[in-house]
Phi, psi and omega in degrees: 000143181263107185297313182296331180282330173297316182293318181294320177302313178287328162304319178295319185285342197293320177300334182253011182301308192292334176278337179278327181296317184293334171275341183266327187252103178314132169054041183299318173302316182287332180304314185307304180299318177302312178304310184302316181296332176266350182294130189276035187235149171280139192294354186251004180278129174285123174239150174232130184218145167272152174235084186282101187103045192286348177053228188264003173092014191292315185283330184280344180299308177298317174298314177302319187288321183283326193245083187290353177254006178284148164230156190229150169239110182258128183242144177199150175288323188278105167310333179276330179290318176305318186278326173290321175304311188295332182279315178305309191270019185302325177293352182248011177297147354275014192277011173238132165243166190222122174234132174286129185210149165250085192287345173295335178252021175063029176255108174261029184049058177292348188280000000 
């Protein structure tokens, strides 16, 4: 797999990602609510989680809103996806940090 080609694809698709996912994934909006219902944590508990392939941050917007003590490390290969995620989650700063990473190569953006 050509990593640069994948990165370029997701960089180009980032602006249209949210609209596309609503067309492609049945009941996408309902999935977020279901995920919140099944998370096995009390909403007041401090949890820390990575999101590998965070995309535009739509899911983590819901999680950070519902779990006020949660923190997130958002990782994505695409700089544009990370930028969109960063903008979407700006109201939750500093509970969200952002790292460009190729987690397929076990690079979780440690730098």
